[in-house]
Amino acid sequence: MDISKILQTTPVEQAVKPENNQVSDGTFKFILASNIEEQDLQVRLNSMMEEITRQGDRLSKKMDVRDMKRYRSLIKDFMNEIVNRSHKFSRENFLDRKGRHRVYGIIRQVDDTLDELARELVKDEKDHIAILNKIGEIRGLLLDIFT
């Protein structure tokens, strides 16, 4: 064995790899798109909530069946938006004490409250305090869902 052959080694040059600045799985685009979509949803829900509040104030000042129908449709649109979005974005199931899905229980309660409000408006005796109480209760339920 010749030692001189072993000591005369030539250095190996390392190949320079070009830097890859793109993310291969597209997670950045996904995160960016979801943030934009969440911001749009937040703006839309805030504007819907403001419109519901204005319509509720209008309904409390002037008791009219048209205003009631408009108020009811605004709340239904708001609830549809929340329910559709919650199923799309949420992967957790929240259950109440009886084992039911929490959002479903709140939606049912809002519909019952809206029906009671409609009955209050149709009555010959328009008790302002009862109607304002129902509007405040609906507003509170919507704020619970919203936050």
PDB file of C-alpha atoms in Angstrom:
ATOM      1  CA  MET A   1       0.000   0.000   0.000  1.00  0.00           C
ATOM      2  CA  ASP A   2       1.416   3.299  -1.061  1.00  0.00           C
ATOM      3  CA  ILE A   3       0.814   6.164   1.409  1.00  0.00           C
ATOM      4  CA  SER A   4       1.715   8.886  -1.030  1.00  0.00           C
ATOM      5  CA  LYS A   5      -1.282   8.066  -3.232  1.00  0.00           C
ATOM      6  CA  ILE A   6      -3.661   8.463  -0.304  1.00  0.00           C
ATOM      7  CA  LEU A   7      -2.294  11.876   0.735  1.00  0.00           C
ATOM      8  CA  GLN A   8      -2.668  13.328  -2.730  1.00  0.00           C
ATOM      9  CA  THR A   9      -6.418  13.737  -2.775  1.00  0.00           C
ATOM     10  CA  THR A  10      -8.160  16.409  -4.740  1.00  0.00           C
ATOM     11  CA  PRO A  11     -10.865  18.505  -3.080  1.00  0.00           C
ATOM     12  CA  VAL A  12     -14.398  17.946  -4.311  1.00  0.00           C
ATOM     13  CA  GLU A  13     -16.381  21.007  -5.285  1.00  0.00           C
ATOM     14  CA  GLN A  14     -19.886  21.175  -3.955  1.00  0.00           C
ATOM     15  CA  ALA A  15     -22.602  21.994  -6.410  1.00  0.00           C
ATOM     16  CA  VAL A  16     -24.501  25.149  -5.540  1.00  0.00           C
ATOM     17  CA  LYS A  17     -28.228  24.509  -5.420  1.00  0.00           C
ATOM     18  CA  PRO A  18     -30.486  27.348  -6.527  1.00  0.00           C
ATOM     19  CA  GLU A  19     -32.617  28.673  -3.694  1.00  0.00           C
ATOM     20  CA  ASN A  20     -36.259  27.732  -3.878  1.00  0.00           C
ATOM     21  CA  ASN A  21     -38.308  30.664  -2.589  1.00  0.00           C
ATOM     22  CA  GLN A  22     -41.679  29.093  -3.360  1.00  0.00           C
ATOM     23  CA  VAL A  23     -43.492  27.044  -0.769  1.00  0.00           C
ATOM     24  CA  SER A  24     -44.277  23.722  -2.318  1.00  0.00           C
ATOM     25  CA  ASP A  25     -47.490  22.972  -0.448  1.00  0.00           C
ATOM     26  CA  GLY A  26     -49.080  26.421  -0.849  1.00  0.00           C
ATOM     27  CA  THR A  27     -49.734  26.952   2.870  1.00  0.00           C
ATOM     28  CA  PHE A  28     -48.938  30.652   2.664  1.00  0.00           C
ATOM     29  CA  LYS A  29     -51.571  31.163  -0.027  1.00  0.00           C
ATOM     30  CA  PHE A  30     -54.071  29.176   2.016  1.00  0.00           C
ATOM     31  CA  ILE A  31     -53.391  31.201   5.167  1.00  0.00           C
ATOM     32  CA  LEU A  32     -53.567  34.478   3.254  1.00  0.00           C
ATOM     33  CA  ALA A  33     -56.831  33.512   1.556  1.00  0.00           C
ATOM     34  CA  SER A  34     -58.410  32.382   4.830  1.00  0.00           C
ATOM     35  CA  ASN A  35     -57.384  35.638   6.573  1.00  0.00           C
ATOM     36  CA  ILE A  36     -58.905  37.715   3.777  1.00  0.00           C
ATOM     37  CA  GLU A  37     -62.066  35.623   3.860  1.00  0.00           C
ATOM     38  CA  GLU A  38     -62.309  35.959   7.660  1.00  0.00           C
ATOM     39  CA  GLN A  39     -61.893  39.744   7.421  1.00  0.00           C
ATOM     40  CA  ASP A  40     -64.631  39.929   4.777  1.00  0.00           C
ATOM     41  CA  LEU A  41     -66.879  37.780   6.933  1.00  0.00           C
ATOM     42  CA  GLN A  42     -66.215  39.963   9.987  1.00  0.00           C
ATOM     43  CA  VAL A  43     -67.044  43.140   8.039  1.00  0.00           C
ATOM     44  CA  ARG A  44     -70.202  41.561   6.615  1.00  0.00           C
ATOM     45  CA  LEU A  45     -71.388  40.329  10.027  1.00  0.00           C
ATOM     46  CA  ASN A  46     -70.715  43.721  11.631  1.00  0.00           C
ATOM     47  CA  SER A  47     -72.719  45.522   8.941  1.00  0.00           C
ATOM     48  CA  MET A  48     -75.559  43.002   9.260  1.00  0.00           C
ATOM     49  CA  MET A  49     -75.577  43.443  13.047  1.00  0.00           C
ATOM     50  CA  GLU A  50     -75.725  47.244  12.693  1.00  0.00           C
ATOM     51  CA  GLU A  51     -78.620  46.933  10.241  1.00  0.00           C
ATOM     52  CA  ILE A  52     -80.464  44.598  12.633  1.00  0.00           C
ATOM     53  CA  THR A  53     -79.940  47.108  15.447  1.00  0.00           C
ATOM     54  CA  ARG A  54     -81.277  49.990  13.324  1.00  0.00           C
ATOM     55  CA  GLN A  55     -84.288  47.939  12.247  1.00  0.00           C
ATOM     56  CA  GLY A  56     -84.941  46.919  15.869  1.00  0.00           C
ATOM     57  CA  ASP A  57     -84.881  50.573  16.934  1.00  0.00           C
ATOM     58  CA  ARG A  58     -87.213  51.447  14.066  1.00  0.00           C
ATOM     59  CA  LEU A  59     -89.517  48.604  15.101  1.00  0.00           C
ATOM     60  CA  SER A  60     -89.545  49.752  18.724  1.00  0.00           C
ATOM     61  CA  LYS A  61     -90.508  53.299  17.675  1.00  0.00           C
ATOM     62  CA  LYS A  62     -93.057  52.423  15.009  1.00  0.00           C
ATOM     63  CA  MET A  63     -94.827  49.099  15.388  1.00  0.00           C
ATOM     64  CA  ASP A  64     -95.566  48.013  11.854  1.00  0.00           C
ATOM     65  CA  VAL A  65     -95.966  44.577  10.289  1.00  0.00           C
ATOM     66  CA  ARG A  66     -93.650  45.537   7.404  1.00  0.00           C
ATOM     67  CA  ASP A  67     -90.922  46.554   9.839  1.00  0.00           C
ATOM     68  CA  MET A  68     -91.444  43.272  11.677  1.00  0.00           C
ATOM     69  CA  LYS A  69     -91.079  41.276   8.447  1.00  0.00           C
ATOM     70  CA  ARG A  70     -87.929  43.204   7.543  1.00  0.00           C
ATOM     71  CA  TYR A  71     -86.500  42.661  11.044  1.00  0.00           C
ATOM     72  CA  ARG A  72     -87.296  38.977  10.855  1.00  0.00           C
ATOM     73  CA  SER A  73     -85.702  38.573   7.416  1.00  0.00           C
ATOM     74  CA  LEU A  74     -82.559  40.418   8.575  1.00  0.00           C
ATOM     75  CA  ILE A  75     -82.191  38.084  11.531  1.00  0.00           C
ATOM     76  CA  LYS A  76     -82.784  35.016   9.356  1.00  0.00           C
ATOM     77  CA  ASP A  77     -80.111  36.212   6.896  1.00  0.00           C
ATOM     78  CA  PHE A  78     -77.704  36.846   9.773  1.00  0.00           C
ATOM     79  CA  MET A  79     -78.356  33.409  11.243  1.00  0.00           C
ATOM     80  CA  ASN A  80     -78.003  31.714   7.846  1.00  0.00           C
ATOM     81  CA  GLU A  81     -74.663  33.434   7.346  1.00  0.00           C
ATOM     82  CA  ILE A  82     -73.439  32.368  10.776  1.00  0.00           C
ATOM     83  CA  VAL A  83     -74.680  28.784  10.457  1.00  0.00           C
ATOM     84  CA  ASN A  84     -73.232  28.348   6.973  1.00  0.00           C
ATOM     85  CA  ARG A  85     -69.900  29.812   8.015  1.00  0.00           C
ATOM     86  CA  SER A  86     -69.677  27.959  11.315  1.00  0.00           C
ATOM     87  CA  HIS A  87     -70.095  24.604   9.634  1.00  0.00           C
ATOM     88  CA  LYS A  88     -67.541  25.541   7.058  1.00  0.00           C
ATOM     89  CA  PHE A  89     -64.863  26.879   9.404  1.00  0.00           C
ATOM     90  CA  SER A  90     -65.490  25.058  12.652  1.00  0.00           C
ATOM     91  CA  ARG A  91     -64.369  21.493  13.136  1.00  0.00           C
ATOM     92  CA  GLU A  92     -65.339  21.231  16.775  1.00  0.00           C
ATOM     93  CA  ASN A  93     -68.732  20.254  18.060  1.00  0.00           C
ATOM     94  CA  PHE A  94     -70.006  22.256  20.993  1.00  0.00           C
ATOM     95  CA  LEU A  95     -72.664  20.462  22.964  1.00  0.00           C
ATOM     96  CA  ASP A  96     -75.001  21.844  25.592  1.00  0.00           C
ATOM     97  CA  ARG A  97     -75.866  20.045  28.826  1.00  0.00           C
ATOM     98  CA  LYS A  98     -78.421  17.841  27.084  1.00  0.00           C
ATOM     99  CA  GLY A  99     -75.949  16.744  24.427  1.00  0.00           C
ATOM    100  CA  ARG A 100     -77.325  18.852  21.574  1.00  0.00           C
ATOM    101  CA  HIS A 101     -75.229  20.940  19.250  1.00  0.00           C
ATOM    102  CA  ARG A 102     -75.004  24.430  20.791  1.00  0.00           C
ATOM    103  CA  VAL A 103     -75.609  26.451  17.623  1.00  0.00           C
ATOM    104  CA  TYR A 104     -78.720  24.452  16.793  1.00  0.00           C
ATOM    105  CA  GLY A 105     -80.180  25.098  20.216  1.00  0.00           C
ATOM    106  CA  ILE A 106     -79.585  28.852  19.937  1.00  0.00           C
ATOM    107  CA  ILE A 107     -81.091  29.024  16.455  1.00  0.00           C
ATOM    108  CA  ARG A 108     -84.183  27.256  17.642  1.00  0.00           C
ATOM    109  CA  GLN A 109     -84.489  29.645  20.549  1.00  0.00           C
ATOM    110  CA  VAL A 110     -84.130  32.685  18.267  1.00  0.00           C
ATOM    111  CA  ASP A 111     -86.883  31.347  15.984  1.00  0.00           C
ATOM    112  CA  ASP A 112     -89.172  30.803  18.968  1.00  0.00           C
ATOM    113  CA  THR A 113     -88.459  34.312  20.191  1.00  0.00           C
ATOM    114  CA  LEU A 114     -89.156  35.728  16.726  1.00  0.00           C
ATOM    115  CA  ASP A 115     -92.490  33.909  16.644  1.00  0.00           C
ATOM    116  CA  GLU A 116     -93.371  35.321  20.052  1.00  0.00           C
ATOM    117  CA  LEU A 117     -92.405  38.782  18.819  1.00  0.00           C
ATOM    118  CA  ALA A 118     -94.653  38.360  15.777  1.00  0.00           C
ATOM    119  CA  ARG A 119     -97.554  37.336  18.025  1.00  0.00           C
ATOM    120  CA  GLU A 120     -96.944  40.388  20.224  1.00  0.00           C
ATOM    121  CA  LEU A 121     -97.095  42.688  17.203  1.00  0.00           C
ATOM    122  CA  VAL A 122    -100.251  41.135  15.786  1.00  0.00           C
ATOM    123  CA  LYS A 123    -102.158  41.466  19.038  1.00  0.00           C
ATOM    124  CA  ASP A 124    -104.572  44.364  19.381  1.00  0.00           C
ATOM    125  CA  GLU A 125    -102.796  45.401  22.564  1.00  0.00           C
ATOM    126  CA  LYS A 126     -99.328  46.502  21.569  1.00  0.00           C
ATOM    127  CA  ASP A 127     -97.467  46.365  24.848  1.00  0.00           C
ATOM    128  CA  HIS A 128     -94.309  48.374  24.186  1.00  0.00           C
ATOM    129  CA  ILE A 129     -92.408  46.993  27.145  1.00  0.00           C
ATOM    130  CA  ALA A 130     -92.968  43.358  26.124  1.00  0.00           C
ATOM    131  CA  ILE A 131     -91.924  44.063  22.532  1.00  0.00           C
ATOM    132  CA  LEU A 132     -88.807  45.967  23.602  1.00  0.00           C
ATOM    133  CA  ASN A 133     -87.965  43.111  25.952  1.00  0.00           C
ATOM    134  CA  LYS A 134     -88.226  40.595  23.085  1.00  0.00           C
ATOM    135  CA  ILE A 135     -86.056  42.791  20.837  1.00  0.00           C
ATOM    136  CA  GLY A 136     -83.446  43.067  23.589  1.00  0.00           C
ATOM    137  CA  GLU A 137     -83.546  39.318  24.155  1.00  0.00           C
ATOM    138  CA  ILE A 138     -83.033  38.623  20.437  1.00  0.00           C
ATOM    139  CA  ARG A 139     -80.180  41.140  20.345  1.00  0.00           C
ATOM    140  CA  GLY A 140     -78.559  39.401  23.311  1.00  0.00           C
ATOM    141  CA  LEU A 141     -78.877  35.986  21.672  1.00  0.00           C
ATOM    142  CA  LEU A 142     -77.301  37.303  18.486  1.00  0.00           C
ATOM    143  CA  LEU A 143     -74.428  38.861  20.429  1.00  0.00           C
ATOM    144  CA  ASP A 144     -73.853  35.533  22.225  1.00  0.00           C
ATOM    145  CA  ILE A 145     -73.577  33.783  18.874  1.00  0.00           C
ATOM    146  CA  PHE A 146     -71.462  36.549  17.342  1.00  0.00           C
ATOM    147  CA  THR A 147     -68.850  36.530  20.118  1.00  0.00           C
TER     148      THR A 147
END
